[in-house]
Amino acid sequence: IRVEEELSFIWNNDTLYGTLLSQGKEGKKINKLPVVLIIPGSGPTDRDGNSQLIPGTNNSFKLLADSLLNHGIATFRYDKMGVGKSQFSGTEEDLRFEDNVEIASNAIQALKKLGFKKIYIVGHSQGSLVGMLTAQQNKVKGFISLEGSGINAYTLLQEQLKKNLPEEMQKSTLQKMDSIKNGYPVTKYNPALASLLRESLQPYLRSYFRYTPTEEIAKLKIPILII
C-alpha cells in the first residue's frame, strides 16, 4: 500500500517539515525500500519543488517522488527553512552555506531513526553542492546531481553579472564581489543590486564561495549519477 506521511526533524531551535512517501504491506514497516532524500536548490522552495518567487506551481519534486515510488523507491522531500510549514527563527546575517548541509544531515538522521538502511541523496541545482557535502559527512549509498552547476558560485555569478549588467556597472560590481569573497564587507552598492549585495547576505555568499563542485564531488567514494 502507498504510505504518505509528514515527517519532521529539528535544526537548531527550529522544526522542519516534509513528506515521506513509501509503501508497505498492511501492518508492516515502510522502511524496507531504498529511500531518496531530495535536497532543493536556492530560493524559497517548498517540499513539492515550488518557489514563492515563481508564479504558479510546477510540483517537480512531488512528481519525481510519485514516479520513483512507482519504481519501488521511497522519498523524503522537505520545506526549506522558513518556507511552507518549516520554521526559521534566526536571522539572515547568521546564515551560512553549511547550514544547508546540517539540515540535510539531520534529515538523514531522521530517516535512519525510522529504520531506513539504503539512503540516497538527490540534489537539485544549488542543492547538488549541498548534497555532495552532505554525502561526505554521512554514510549514504549513492549521490545524484540533478542540474547542478560544475563551477564555483563566485565564477557563476561573475558570468551572470557580465551578461546582465550595463557596462558602466560591471567593473564596480565585480570589485565588490571580490571584496565579499576575500572577507571584506561591502557597505555601499547600487540599490538595484541589493538582492545580491545586501550586507545581511554577504556572510552567506562568502561561505558559499568556498566550495567548487568539481572538487567536492571528486571526494565522494560512492556511486554517482549526474543528470
Tab-separated table of C-alpha atoms in Angstrom, residues 19-211:
chain	number	residue	atom	x	y	z
A	19	THR	CA	6.715	14.410	3.209
A	20	LEU	CA	7.871	10.823	3.447
A	21	LEU	CA	6.450	8.763	0.590
A	22	SER	CA	6.863	4.999	0.813
A	23	GLN	CA	4.929	1.785	0.591
A	24	GLY	CA	4.438	-1.365	2.615
A	25	LYS	CA	2.073	-4.173	3.405
A	26	GLU	CA	-0.749	-3.735	5.900
A	27	GLY	CA	0.672	-3.681	9.421
A	28	LYS	CA	4.293	-3.929	8.242
A	29	LYS	CA	7.092	-1.378	8.344
A	30	ILE	CA	7.589	1.013	5.445
A	31	ASN	CA	11.385	1.221	5.760
A	32	LYS	CA	12.321	-1.760	3.580
A	33	LEU	CA	12.553	0.297	0.385
A	34	PRO	CA	15.582	2.324	-0.664
A	35	VAL	CA	14.865	5.987	0.125
A	36	VAL	CA	15.970	9.141	-1.678
A	37	LEU	CA	16.436	12.422	0.180
A	38	ILE	CA	15.533	15.250	-2.214
A	39	ILE	CA	17.533	18.426	-1.478
A	40	PRO	CA	16.079	21.590	-3.047
A	41	GLY	CA	18.006	24.344	-4.812
A	42	SER	CA	18.289	28.033	-3.986
A	43	GLY	CA	15.470	30.361	-3.027
A	44	PRO	CA	12.282	29.820	-1.002
A	45	THR	CA	11.486	26.324	-2.319
A	46	ASP	CA	8.928	24.051	-0.709
A	47	ARG	CA	8.818	20.267	-0.483
A	48	ASP	CA	6.968	19.950	-3.805
A	49	GLY	CA	9.554	21.978	-5.741
A	50	ASN	CA	7.543	25.208	-5.915
A	51	SER	CA	9.063	28.618	-5.207
A	52	GLN	CA	7.495	31.754	-3.800
A	53	LEU	CA	9.469	33.680	-6.431
A	54	ILE	CA	7.914	31.854	-9.385
A	55	PRO	CA	4.185	32.265	-10.147
A	56	GLY	CA	2.113	29.111	-10.183
A	57	THR	CA	3.154	25.580	-9.301
A	58	ASN	CA	5.310	23.032	-11.092
A	59	ASN	CA	5.273	20.289	-8.400
A	60	SER	CA	8.578	18.972	-9.790
A	61	PHE	CA	9.668	17.207	-6.590
A	62	LYS	CA	6.174	15.840	-5.939
A	63	LEU	CA	6.057	14.366	-9.441
A	64	LEU	CA	9.581	12.983	-9.035
A	65	ALA	CA	8.589	11.337	-5.762
A	66	ASP	CA	5.465	9.786	-7.309
A	67	SER	CA	7.482	8.433	-10.217
A	68	LEU	CA	10.196	6.970	-8.003
A	69	LEU	CA	7.580	5.215	-5.847
A	70	ASN	CA	6.235	3.558	-8.996
A	71	HIS	CA	9.706	2.035	-9.289
A	72	GLY	CA	9.809	0.884	-5.668
A	73	ILE	CA	11.842	3.795	-4.299
A	74	ALA	CA	10.737	5.830	-1.280
A	75	THR	CA	11.466	9.570	-0.963
A	76	PHE	CA	11.685	12.289	1.640
A	77	ARG	CA	11.275	15.884	0.493
A	78	TYR	CA	11.144	18.868	2.838
A	79	ASP	CA	10.199	22.532	3.005
A	80	LYS	CA	13.302	24.710	3.257
A	81	MET	CA	13.718	26.706	6.458
A	82	GLY	CA	11.145	29.481	6.669
A	83	VAL	CA	9.142	28.023	3.772
A	84	GLY	CA	5.822	26.162	3.946
A	85	LYS	CA	5.475	24.603	7.393
A	86	SER	CA	9.189	24.752	8.210
A	87	GLN	CA	10.250	27.249	10.838
A	88	PHE	CA	13.144	29.703	10.872
A	89	SER	CA	13.698	31.806	13.970
A	90	GLY	CA	17.186	33.023	13.100
A	91	THR	CA	18.376	35.997	11.044
A	92	GLU	CA	19.793	36.212	7.547
A	93	GLU	CA	23.032	37.643	8.966
A	94	ASP	CA	23.641	34.394	10.841
A	95	LEU	CA	23.065	32.074	7.887
A	96	ARG	CA	25.954	30.195	6.292
A	97	PHE	CA	26.005	27.812	3.338
A	98	GLU	CA	26.983	24.985	5.672
A	99	ASP	CA	23.618	25.333	7.428
A	100	ASN	CA	22.026	23.676	4.383
A	101	VAL	CA	24.335	20.703	4.888
A	102	GLU	CA	23.442	20.460	8.580
A	103	ILE	CA	19.749	20.477	7.708
A	104	ALA	CA	20.149	17.713	5.100
A	105	SER	CA	22.271	15.702	7.557
A	106	ASN	CA	19.551	15.997	10.203
A	107	ALA	CA	17.006	14.793	7.652
A	108	ILE	CA	19.178	11.741	7.001
A	109	GLN	CA	19.347	11.025	10.734
A	110	ALA	CA	15.545	11.224	10.894
A	111	LEU	CA	15.325	8.586	8.145
A	112	LYS	CA	17.834	6.366	9.925
A	113	LYS	CA	15.802	6.579	13.128
A	114	LEU	CA	12.848	5.210	11.172
A	115	GLY	CA	14.991	2.242	10.175
A	116	PHE	CA	15.835	3.090	6.565
A	117	LYS	CA	19.125	1.462	5.562
A	118	LYS	CA	19.522	2.254	1.856
A	119	ILE	CA	19.636	6.065	1.744
A	120	TYR	CA	20.484	8.024	-1.407
A	121	ILE	CA	20.777	11.777	-1.983
A	122	VAL	CA	19.344	13.764	-4.900
A	123	GLY	CA	20.435	17.418	-5.006
A	124	HIS	CA	18.797	19.830	-7.437
A	125	SER	CA	20.630	22.943	-8.697
A	126	GLN	CA	22.349	24.548	-5.679
A	127	GLY	CA	21.144	21.527	-3.737
A	128	SER	CA	23.586	19.454	-5.780
A	129	LEU	CA	26.532	21.055	-3.980
A	130	VAL	CA	24.676	20.749	-0.678
A	131	GLY	CA	24.170	17.068	-1.467
A	132	MET	CA	27.858	16.480	-2.207
A	133	LEU	CA	28.905	17.983	1.111
A	134	THR	CA	26.166	16.066	2.919
A	135	ALA	CA	27.297	12.800	1.323
A	136	GLN	CA	30.832	13.479	2.518
A	137	GLN	CA	29.634	13.706	6.115
A	138	ASN	CA	27.043	10.909	6.172
A	139	LYS	CA	27.046	7.247	5.249
A	140	VAL	CA	24.788	7.003	2.186
A	141	LYS	CA	24.552	4.560	-0.708
A	142	GLY	CA	24.826	7.000	-3.607
A	143	PHE	CA	24.563	10.583	-4.846
A	144	ILE	CA	22.607	12.057	-7.773
A	145	SER	CA	23.268	15.569	-9.083
A	146	LEU	CA	20.189	16.995	-10.790
A	147	GLU	CA	21.010	20.067	-12.915
A	148	GLY	CA	23.849	21.015	-10.581
A	149	SER	CA	26.500	23.537	-11.580
A	150	GLY	CA	30.061	22.284	-12.013
A	151	ILE	CA	31.693	25.646	-11.344
A	152	ASN	CA	32.182	27.757	-8.238
A	153	ALA	CA	29.254	30.046	-7.375
A	154	TYR	CA	31.586	33.067	-7.447
A	155	THR	CA	32.559	32.332	-11.056
A	156	LEU	CA	28.940	31.597	-11.958
A	157	LEU	CA	27.750	34.929	-10.541
A	158	GLN	CA	30.570	36.751	-12.315
A	159	GLU	CA	29.431	35.308	-15.644
A	160	GLN	CA	25.803	36.208	-14.974
A	161	LEU	CA	26.671	39.776	-13.953
A	162	LYS	CA	28.782	40.310	-17.064
A	163	LYS	CA	25.870	39.184	-19.231
A	164	ASN	CA	23.122	41.127	-17.480
A	165	LEU	CA	24.633	44.339	-16.103
A	166	PRO	CA	25.182	47.549	-18.080
A	167	GLU	CA	28.861	48.010	-18.839
A	168	GLU	CA	29.248	51.019	-16.523
A	169	MET	CA	28.056	48.936	-13.550
A	170	GLN	CA	30.086	45.821	-14.245
A	171	LYS	CA	33.520	46.892	-13.004
A	172	SER	CA	32.401	48.303	-9.649
A	173	THR	CA	30.033	45.401	-9.015
A	174	LEU	CA	32.686	42.790	-9.770
A	175	GLN	CA	35.090	44.626	-7.463
A	176	LYS	CA	32.512	44.440	-4.694
A	177	MET	CA	32.086	40.730	-5.327
A	178	ASP	CA	35.870	40.345	-4.971
A	179	SER	CA	35.745	42.176	-1.653
A	180	ILE	CA	32.977	39.907	-0.335
A	181	LYS	CA	34.835	36.794	-1.469
A	182	ASN	CA	38.026	37.927	0.283
A	183	GLY	CA	36.306	38.734	3.555
A	184	TYR	CA	35.861	42.487	3.284
A	185	PRO	CA	32.295	43.701	3.938
A	186	VAL	CA	30.722	45.955	1.323
A	187	THR	CA	28.596	48.787	2.698
A	188	LYS	CA	27.981	50.892	-0.418
A	189	TYR	CA	26.380	49.463	-3.549
A	190	ASN	CA	23.772	50.264	-6.171
A	191	PRO	CA	20.309	49.749	-4.596
A	192	ALA	CA	19.301	47.822	-7.715
A	193	LEU	CA	21.763	45.116	-6.637
A	194	ALA	CA	20.556	44.846	-3.039
A	195	SER	CA	19.137	41.377	-3.690
A	196	LEU	CA	22.719	40.174	-4.253
A	197	LEU	CA	24.970	42.565	-2.314
A	198	ARG	CA	22.957	43.441	0.805
A	199	GLU	CA	25.090	43.306	3.922
A	200	SER	CA	22.973	40.671	5.649
A	201	LEU	CA	23.559	38.234	2.764
A	202	GLN	CA	27.310	38.740	2.424
A	203	PRO	CA	28.403	36.211	5.109
A	204	TYR	CA	26.297	33.534	3.388
A	205	LEU	CA	27.813	34.345	-0.005
A	206	ARG	CA	31.332	34.250	1.418
A	207	SER	CA	30.740	30.778	2.829
A	208	TYR	CA	29.133	29.632	-0.450
A	209	PHE	CA	32.146	30.796	-2.482
A	210	ARG	CA	34.451	28.427	-0.575
A	211	TYR	CA	33.206	25.369	-2.439
